[in-house]
């Protein structure tokens, strides 16, 4: 049941509400049943049309929709035997990143991901999914453990960014993120990341230097939040809609730019309106990519590492002038 | 007698151009203590205030000249230029911003890469040009940084990067973000080969550059009072809604918190980098008196390569 409705979702949700009322009133007459069916088809069509024409700003709103499923929601759907493992063994456990072992399709996997809270209390505990250095150091522990026990690594990305705070800087936020990148770049097991909501800057990428990068249909991946970008380049945070458009941050844009390997379709109306079918799509994609990476690994770990290096080596747009 | 006093002609030709672009003021006022110094004298003193020791902004050309031995700098990758992959437009087109930056800075991009010698030690080296769009890292900067590491591998030399950057360049969006991944992966290859990488963080270094190769040095140097951090102070202040402690994110703070190895003044930096690199690569120590230099060079040649 939806608790928050975005502006562009409203007509659809209202129509659905009317259909529900009508169902309650209807006494099972044939005429009513036909009318309900007609309205249901109309609601589906409305949703299809509206979601086919989402602006980048609306995609951003969907990516951070308060009802959107989070890492643990997907794990509950696609994994069995998930056991959380905690702590960086040095300073603290950071609940903004959850990690653990689980099985997907019977296969043991090391998994981790940013975790947002569902309400104020949870969000205070999870720090709104914005990790501190200890979160990234816990992640490094998990990366190394995946390698040690030959477990593929699956990372769920969903954060507005790494936390900007005094303590985070004191404990080396930059180094924590940078080391995640370096460790991932040479990790000798197959790695997959999937952006399930917000892919916010370095705090997202820290767990995303992986063999495959998947994105859910309404997820976004960006170098800076549209609001941050707007306040710097437009000198006006309210220009965030324009910034969202310019940043080319939607899943399809990021796919076109050669970064995202596959856009995974969500339930009609977004993952928050159909967790089960979205998770089923994700599971299918994950297992397919894992299978491909297994094939690569069969040719030797070096082949896997070379392919990963090349994947990131190629990303970017560089022009050359003659005679310089 | 100070080693950094070099003859004018030792500056490479680009640095002469950069000097021309400096406001023609005969005198310069220290940003920190307000002392007035002859600009020429200040440049001779590596733009360090002779009274309070404040390290003023140093144009990249002067930085290159102050870091490498005279006549050893060979710039590479000068053919690389930024495109406009996103067609980015805010108040102006990204292409126009780049053109303006080229005109005002005299550089072609926010990073210059090449090879040279630091106190006799050959290195693959790169310098951020903060005067070019705040040293921001887009695809070209990422490519050049990556090449610094790859060239070090190719030539079996140490890598040195001097960073001064506001972070990833927004106008290339997520492509800029991914340069953090690309450069860090290249840096990892150096570690696997056992080649040293020294990172020097200059004022200011934040965002995507701080959170990738700049903090991945085997050894990390900072200049006095350089501001280095993941998030900029303004962002942190807005987030937490309280005053930041004095000296927050400055080099001295970083040293205290174990984030960097050393703070070195501009007059010490070159020599200290070279001293460490010699130890890290099995080269003999440098003999201080000039008469001994020849004998030293001969024995260095005789010793086996690392």
PDB file of N, CA and C in Angstrom, chain B residues 112-182:
ATOM      1  N   UNK B 112      48.558  17.874 -16.578  1.00  0.00           N
ATOM      2  CA  UNK B 112      49.681  17.733 -17.510  1.00  0.00           C
ATOM      3  C   UNK B 112      50.502  16.512 -17.109  1.00  0.00           C
ATOM      4  N   UNK B 113      50.749  15.645 -18.076  1.00  0.00           N
ATOM      5  CA  UNK B 113      51.425  14.383 -17.776  1.00  0.00           C
ATOM      6  C   UNK B 113      52.692  14.255 -18.605  1.00  0.00           C
ATOM      7  N   UNK B 114      53.636  13.529 -18.074  1.00  0.00           N
ATOM      8  CA  UNK B 114      54.876  13.324 -18.816  1.00  0.00           C
ATOM      9  C   UNK B 114      55.894  12.572 -17.997  1.00  0.00           C
ATOM     10  N   UNK B 115      57.152  12.726 -18.396  1.00  0.00           N
ATOM     11  CA  UNK B 115      58.243  12.095 -17.657  1.00  0.00           C
ATOM     12  C   UNK B 115      59.299  13.155 -17.355  1.00  0.00           C
ATOM     13  N   UNK B 116      60.099  12.857 -16.351  1.00  0.00           N
ATOM     14  CA  UNK B 116      61.165  13.776 -15.981  1.00  0.00           C
ATOM     15  C   UNK B 116      61.958  13.185 -14.840  1.00  0.00           C
ATOM     16  N   UNK B 117      62.942  13.938 -14.366  1.00  0.00           N
ATOM     17  CA  UNK B 117      63.765  13.475 -13.251  1.00  0.00           C
ATOM     18  C   UNK B 117      63.524  14.351 -12.025  1.00  0.00           C
ATOM     19  N   UNK B 118      63.390  13.713 -10.880  1.00  0.00           N
ATOM     20  CA  UNK B 118      63.327  14.442  -9.622  1.00  0.00           C
ATOM     21  C   UNK B 118      64.641  14.205  -8.899  1.00  0.00           C
ATOM     22  N   UNK B 119      65.442  15.231  -8.845  1.00  0.00           N
ATOM     23  CA  UNK B 119      66.744  15.099  -8.191  1.00  0.00           C
ATOM     24  C   UNK B 119      67.478  13.851  -8.702  1.00  0.00           C
ATOM     25  N   UNK B 120      67.437  13.673 -10.003  1.00  0.00           N
ATOM     26  CA  UNK B 120      68.157  12.570 -10.620  1.00  0.00           C
ATOM     27  C   UNK B 120      67.397  11.249 -10.705  1.00  0.00           C
ATOM     28  N   UNK B 121      66.219  11.187 -10.104  1.00  0.00           N
ATOM     29  CA  UNK B 121      65.437   9.942 -10.159  1.00  0.00           C
ATOM     30  C   UNK B 121      64.381  10.061 -11.260  1.00  0.00           C
ATOM     31  N   UNK B 122      64.455   9.205 -12.284  1.00  0.00           N
ATOM     32  CA  UNK B 122      63.468   9.290 -13.368  1.00  0.00           C
ATOM     33  C   UNK B 122      62.086   8.821 -12.899  1.00  0.00           C
ATOM     34  N   UNK B 123      61.082   9.605 -13.228  1.00  0.00           N
ATOM     35  CA  UNK B 123      59.713   9.263 -12.812  1.00  0.00           C
ATOM     36  C   UNK B 123      58.733   9.492 -13.953  1.00  0.00           C
ATOM     37  N   UNK B 124      57.578   8.825 -13.839  1.00  0.00           N
ATOM     38  CA  UNK B 124      56.418   9.169 -14.653  1.00  0.00           C
ATOM     39  C   UNK B 124      55.570  10.067 -13.764  1.00  0.00           C
ATOM     40  N   UNK B 125      55.206  11.243 -14.269  1.00  0.00           N
ATOM     41  CA  UNK B 125      54.665  12.245 -13.345  1.00  0.00           C
ATOM     42  C   UNK B 125      53.507  13.021 -13.954  1.00  0.00           C
ATOM     43  N   UNK B 126      52.613  13.470 -13.097  1.00  0.00           N
ATOM     44  CA  UNK B 126      51.507  14.300 -13.561  1.00  0.00           C
ATOM     45  C   UNK B 126      51.215  15.422 -12.585  1.00  0.00           C
ATOM     46  N   UNK B 127      50.764  16.537 -13.151  1.00  0.00           N
ATOM     47  CA  UNK B 127      50.479  17.738 -12.354  1.00  0.00           C
ATOM     48  C   UNK B 127      49.068  18.216 -12.643  1.00  0.00           C
ATOM     49  N   UNK B 128      48.279  18.395 -11.629  1.00  0.00           N
ATOM     50  CA  UNK B 128      46.980  19.023 -11.831  1.00  0.00           C
ATOM     51  C   UNK B 128      47.170  20.512 -12.071  1.00  0.00           C
ATOM     52  N   UNK B 129      46.394  21.049 -12.986  1.00  0.00           N
ATOM     53  CA  UNK B 129      46.389  22.495 -13.237  1.00  0.00           C
ATOM     54  C   UNK B 129      45.102  23.052 -12.649  1.00  0.00           C
ATOM     55  N   UNK B 130      45.191  23.516 -11.414  1.00  0.00           N
ATOM     56  CA  UNK B 130      43.979  23.987 -10.737  1.00  0.00           C
ATOM     57  C   UNK B 130      43.373  25.194 -11.450  1.00  0.00           C
ATOM     58  N   UNK B 131      44.249  25.949 -12.128  1.00  0.00           N
ATOM     59  CA  UNK B 131      43.763  27.149 -12.827  1.00  0.00           C
ATOM     60  C   UNK B 131      42.857  26.802 -14.013  1.00  0.00           C
ATOM     61  N   UNK B 132      42.799  25.519 -14.393  1.00  0.00           N
ATOM     62  CA  UNK B 132      41.923  25.081 -15.491  1.00  0.00           C
ATOM     63  C   UNK B 132      40.674  24.441 -14.889  1.00  0.00           C
ATOM     64  N   UNK B 133      39.592  25.153 -14.865  1.00  0.00           N
ATOM     65  CA  UNK B 133      38.309  24.666 -14.324  1.00  0.00           C
ATOM     66  C   UNK B 133      38.469  23.984 -12.966  1.00  0.00           C
ATOM     67  N   UNK B 134      39.214  24.631 -12.096  1.00  0.00           N
ATOM     68  CA  UNK B 134      39.364  24.112 -10.733  1.00  0.00           C
ATOM     69  C   UNK B 134      39.987  22.732 -10.663  1.00  0.00           C
ATOM     70  N   UNK B 135      40.810  22.413 -11.668  1.00  0.00           N
ATOM     71  CA  UNK B 135      41.473  21.111 -11.656  1.00  0.00           C
ATOM     72  C   UNK B 135      40.500  19.946 -11.720  1.00  0.00           C
ATOM     73  N   UNK B 136      39.314  20.182 -12.274  1.00  0.00           N
ATOM     74  CA  UNK B 136      38.291  19.128 -12.221  1.00  0.00           C
ATOM     75  C   UNK B 136      38.621  17.986 -13.179  1.00  0.00           C
ATOM     76  N   UNK B 137      38.224  16.786 -12.772  1.00  0.00           N
ATOM     77  CA  UNK B 137      38.568  15.576 -13.522  1.00  0.00           C
ATOM     78  C   UNK B 137      37.413  15.117 -14.404  1.00  0.00           C
ATOM     79  N   UNK B 138      37.586  15.297 -15.701  1.00  0.00           N
ATOM     80  CA  UNK B 138      36.679  14.712 -16.685  1.00  0.00           C
ATOM     81  C   UNK B 138      37.398  13.556 -17.359  1.00  0.00           C
ATOM     82  N   UNK B 139      36.899  13.179 -18.543  1.00  0.00           N
ATOM     83  CA  UNK B 139      37.468  12.020 -19.242  1.00  0.00           C
ATOM     84  C   UNK B 139      38.941  12.218 -19.582  1.00  0.00           C
ATOM     85  N   UNK B 140      39.315  13.418 -20.024  1.00  0.00           N
ATOM     86  CA  UNK B 140      40.701  13.630 -20.449  1.00  0.00           C
ATOM     87  C   UNK B 140      41.648  13.573 -19.248  1.00  0.00           C
ATOM     88  N   UNK B 141      41.274  14.212 -18.158  1.00  0.00           N
ATOM     89  CA  UNK B 141      42.124  14.160 -16.968  1.00  0.00           C
ATOM     90  C   UNK B 141      42.252  12.717 -16.495  1.00  0.00           C
ATOM     91  N   UNK B 142      41.133  11.990 -16.471  1.00  0.00           N
ATOM     92  CA  UNK B 142      41.173  10.586 -16.056  1.00  0.00           C
ATOM     93  C   UNK B 142      42.091   9.768 -16.953  1.00  0.00           C
ATOM     94  N   UNK B 143      41.997  10.028 -18.252  1.00  0.00           N
ATOM     95  CA  UNK B 143      42.843   9.317 -19.212  1.00  0.00           C
ATOM     96  C   UNK B 143      44.322   9.626 -18.958  1.00  0.00           C
ATOM     97  N   UNK B 144      44.621  10.893 -18.722  1.00  0.00           N
ATOM     98  CA  UNK B 144      46.022  11.276 -18.522  1.00  0.00           C
ATOM     99  C   UNK B 144      46.581  10.707 -17.215  1.00  0.00           C
ATOM    100  N   UNK B 145      45.786  10.737 -16.165  1.00  0.00           N
ATOM    101  CA  UNK B 145      46.240  10.168 -14.891  1.00  0.00           C
ATOM    102  C   UNK B 145      46.506   8.668 -15.076  1.00  0.00           C
ATOM    103  N   UNK B 146      45.566   8.002 -15.760  1.00  0.00           N
ATOM    104  CA  UNK B 146      45.736   6.574 -16.035  1.00  0.00           C
ATOM    105  C   UNK B 146      47.037   6.332 -16.791  1.00  0.00           C
ATOM    106  N   UNK B 147      47.318   7.197 -17.758  1.00  0.00           N
ATOM    107  CA  UNK B 147      48.543   7.039 -18.549  1.00  0.00           C
ATOM    108  C   UNK B 147      49.799   7.282 -17.712  1.00  0.00           C
ATOM    109  N   UNK B 148      49.708   8.137 -16.709  1.00  0.00           N
ATOM    110  CA  UNK B 148      50.864   8.328 -15.823  1.00  0.00           C
ATOM    111  C   UNK B 148      51.228   6.984 -15.172  1.00  0.00           C
ATOM    112  N   UNK B 149      50.194   6.270 -14.703  1.00  0.00           N
ATOM    113  CA  UNK B 149      50.445   4.968 -14.073  1.00  0.00           C
ATOM    114  C   UNK B 149      50.889   3.938 -15.115  1.00  0.00           C
ATOM    115  N   UNK B 150      50.227   3.934 -16.243  1.00  0.00           N
ATOM    116  CA  UNK B 150      50.577   2.950 -17.282  1.00  0.00           C
ATOM    117  C   UNK B 150      51.983   3.201 -17.825  1.00  0.00           C
ATOM    118  N   UNK B 151      52.350   4.464 -17.943  1.00  0.00           N
ATOM    119  CA  UNK B 151      53.692   4.798 -18.435  1.00  0.00           C
ATOM    120  C   UNK B 151      54.750   4.383 -17.409  1.00  0.00           C
ATOM    121  N   UNK B 152      54.403   4.532 -16.138  1.00  0.00           N
ATOM    122  CA  UNK B 152      55.319   4.081 -15.082  1.00  0.00           C
ATOM    123  C   UNK B 152      55.564   2.576 -15.200  1.00  0.00           C
ATOM    124  N   UNK B 153      54.492   1.840 -15.488  1.00  0.00           N
ATOM    125  CA  UNK B 153      54.616   0.388 -15.662  1.00  0.00           C
ATOM    126  C   UNK B 153      55.496   0.058 -16.852  1.00  0.00           C
ATOM    127  N   UNK B 154      55.207   0.739 -17.954  1.00  0.00           N
ATOM    128  CA  UNK B 154      55.922   0.520 -19.203  1.00  0.00           C
ATOM    129  C   UNK B 154      57.420   0.772 -19.030  1.00  0.00           C
ATOM    130  N   UNK B 155      57.746   1.853 -18.341  1.00  0.00           N
ATOM    131  CA  UNK B 155      59.142   2.263 -18.196  1.00  0.00           C
ATOM    132  C   UNK B 155      59.780   1.735 -16.909  1.00  0.00           C
ATOM    133  N   UNK B 156      58.986   0.977 -16.129  1.00  0.00           N
ATOM    134  CA  UNK B 156      59.454   0.496 -14.821  1.00  0.00           C
ATOM    135  C   UNK B 156      60.023   1.633 -13.974  1.00  0.00           C
ATOM    136  N   UNK B 157      59.239   2.673 -13.817  1.00  0.00           N
ATOM    137  CA  UNK B 157      59.632   3.836 -13.030  1.00  0.00           C
ATOM    138  C   UNK B 157      58.585   4.067 -11.947  1.00  0.00           C
ATOM    139  N   UNK B 158      58.949   4.800 -10.923  1.00  0.00           N
ATOM    140  CA  UNK B 158      57.936   5.233  -9.963  1.00  0.00           C
ATOM    141  C   UNK B 158      56.978   6.232 -10.611  1.00  0.00           C
ATOM    142  N   UNK B 159      55.791   6.336 -10.039  1.00  0.00           N
ATOM    143  CA  UNK B 159      54.836   7.360 -10.471  1.00  0.00           C
ATOM    144  C   UNK B 159      54.691   8.398  -9.374  1.00  0.00           C
ATOM    145  N   UNK B 160      54.522   9.643  -9.800  1.00  0.00           N
ATOM    146  CA  UNK B 160      54.288  10.740  -8.866  1.00  0.00           C
ATOM    147  C   UNK B 160      53.144  11.578  -9.417  1.00  0.00           C
ATOM    148  N   UNK B 161      52.148  11.858  -8.598  1.00  0.00           N
ATOM    149  CA  UNK B 161      51.066  12.752  -9.025  1.00  0.00           C
ATOM    150  C   UNK B 161      50.894  13.847  -7.995  1.00  0.00           C
ATOM    151  N   UNK B 162      50.888  15.080  -8.465  1.00  0.00           N
ATOM    152  CA  UNK B 162      50.628  16.235  -7.594  1.00  0.00           C
ATOM    153  C   UNK B 162      49.206  16.709  -7.859  1.00  0.00           C
ATOM    154  N   UNK B 163      48.342  16.536  -6.868  1.00  0.00           N
ATOM    155  CA  UNK B 163      46.922  16.810  -7.070  1.00  0.00           C
ATOM    156  C   UNK B 163      46.491  18.140  -6.470  1.00  0.00           C
ATOM    157  N   UNK B 164      45.646  18.827  -7.193  1.00  0.00           N
ATOM    158  CA  UNK B 164      44.940  20.016  -6.699  1.00  0.00           C
ATOM    159  C   UNK B 164      43.679  20.076  -7.524  1.00  0.00           C
ATOM    160  N   UNK B 165      42.570  19.720  -6.923  1.00  0.00           N
ATOM    161  CA  UNK B 165      41.368  19.527  -7.728  1.00  0.00           C
ATOM    162  C   UNK B 165      40.112  19.640  -6.886  1.00  0.00           C
ATOM    163  N   UNK B 166      39.088  20.214  -7.479  1.00  0.00           N
ATOM    164  CA  UNK B 166      37.789  20.282  -6.826  1.00  0.00           C
ATOM    165  C   UNK B 166      37.025  18.974  -6.928  1.00  0.00           C
ATOM    166  N   UNK B 167      37.560  18.006  -7.713  1.00  0.00           N
ATOM    167  CA  UNK B 167      36.892  16.711  -7.832  1.00  0.00           C
ATOM    168  C   UNK B 167      36.466  16.424  -9.258  1.00  0.00           C
ATOM    169  N   UNK B 168      35.513  15.520  -9.378  1.00  0.00           N
ATOM    170  CA  UNK B 168      35.043  15.112 -10.702  1.00  0.00           C
ATOM    171  C   UNK B 168      34.357  16.295 -11.399  1.00  0.00           C
ATOM    172  N   UNK B 169      34.474  16.335 -12.725  1.00  0.00           N
ATOM    173  CA  UNK B 169      33.899  17.452 -13.490  1.00  0.00           C
ATOM    174  C   UNK B 169      32.433  17.182 -13.803  1.00  0.00           C
ATOM    175  N   UNK B 170      31.564  18.028 -13.271  1.00  0.00           N
ATOM    176  CA  UNK B 170      30.118  17.807 -13.397  1.00  0.00           C
ATOM    177  C   UNK B 170      29.652  17.750 -14.849  1.00  0.00           C
ATOM    178  N   UNK B 171      30.293  18.534 -15.707  1.00  0.00           N
ATOM    179  CA  UNK B 171      29.803  18.651 -17.091  1.00  0.00           C
ATOM    180  C   UNK B 171      29.975  17.372 -17.904  1.00  0.00           C
ATOM    181  N   UNK B 172      30.712  16.388 -17.382  1.00  0.00           N
ATOM    182  CA  UNK B 172      30.778  15.105 -18.081  1.00  0.00           C
ATOM    183  C   UNK B 172      30.073  14.018 -17.274  1.00  0.00           C
ATOM    184  N   UNK B 173      29.307  14.458 -16.289  1.00  0.00           N
ATOM    185  CA  UNK B 173      28.411  13.576 -15.559  1.00  0.00           C
ATOM    186  C   UNK B 173      29.066  12.312 -15.039  1.00  0.00           C
ATOM    187  N   UNK B 174      28.352  11.210 -15.233  1.00  0.00           N
ATOM    188  CA  UNK B 174      28.777   9.932 -14.672  1.00  0.00           C
ATOM    189  C   UNK B 174      30.066   9.421 -15.348  1.00  0.00           C
ATOM    190  N   UNK B 175      30.376   9.953 -16.533  1.00  0.00           N
ATOM    191  CA  UNK B 175      31.654   9.597 -17.169  1.00  0.00           C
ATOM    192  C   UNK B 175      32.814  10.088 -16.302  1.00  0.00           C
ATOM    193  N   UNK B 176      32.657  11.276 -15.705  1.00  0.00           N
ATOM    194  CA  UNK B 176      33.696  11.803 -14.810  1.00  0.00           C
ATOM    195  C   UNK B 176      33.813  10.936 -13.563  1.00  0.00           C
ATOM    196  N   UNK B 177      32.654  10.551 -13.032  1.00  0.00           N
ATOM    197  CA  UNK B 177      32.660   9.701 -11.840  1.00  0.00           C
ATOM    198  C   UNK B 177      33.480   8.435 -12.092  1.00  0.00           C
ATOM    199  N   UNK B 178      33.292   7.863 -13.276  1.00  0.00           N
ATOM    200  CA  UNK B 178      33.947   6.590 -13.586  1.00  0.00           C
ATOM    201  C   UNK B 178      35.465   6.744 -13.759  1.00  0.00           C
ATOM    202  N   UNK B 179      35.943   7.962 -13.903  1.00  0.00           N
ATOM    203  CA  UNK B 179      37.398   8.152 -13.986  1.00  0.00           C
ATOM    204  C   UNK B 179      38.051   7.795 -12.648  1.00  0.00           C
ATOM    205  N   UNK B 180      37.291   7.907 -11.561  1.00  0.00           N
ATOM    206  CA  UNK B 180      37.808   7.471 -10.262  1.00  0.00           C
ATOM    207  C   UNK B 180      38.138   5.983 -10.307  1.00  0.00           C
ATOM    208  N   UNK B 181      37.259   5.219 -10.958  1.00  0.00           N
ATOM    209  CA  UNK B 181      37.445   3.769 -11.049  1.00  0.00           C
ATOM    210  C   UNK B 181      38.634   3.445 -11.951  1.00  0.00           C
ATOM    211  N   UNK B 182      38.655   4.111 -13.102  1.00  0.00           N
ATOM    212  CA  UNK B 182      39.703   3.845 -14.089  1.00  0.00           C
ATOM    213  C   UNK B 182      41.102   4.142 -13.532  1.00  0.00           C
TER     214      UNK B 182
END
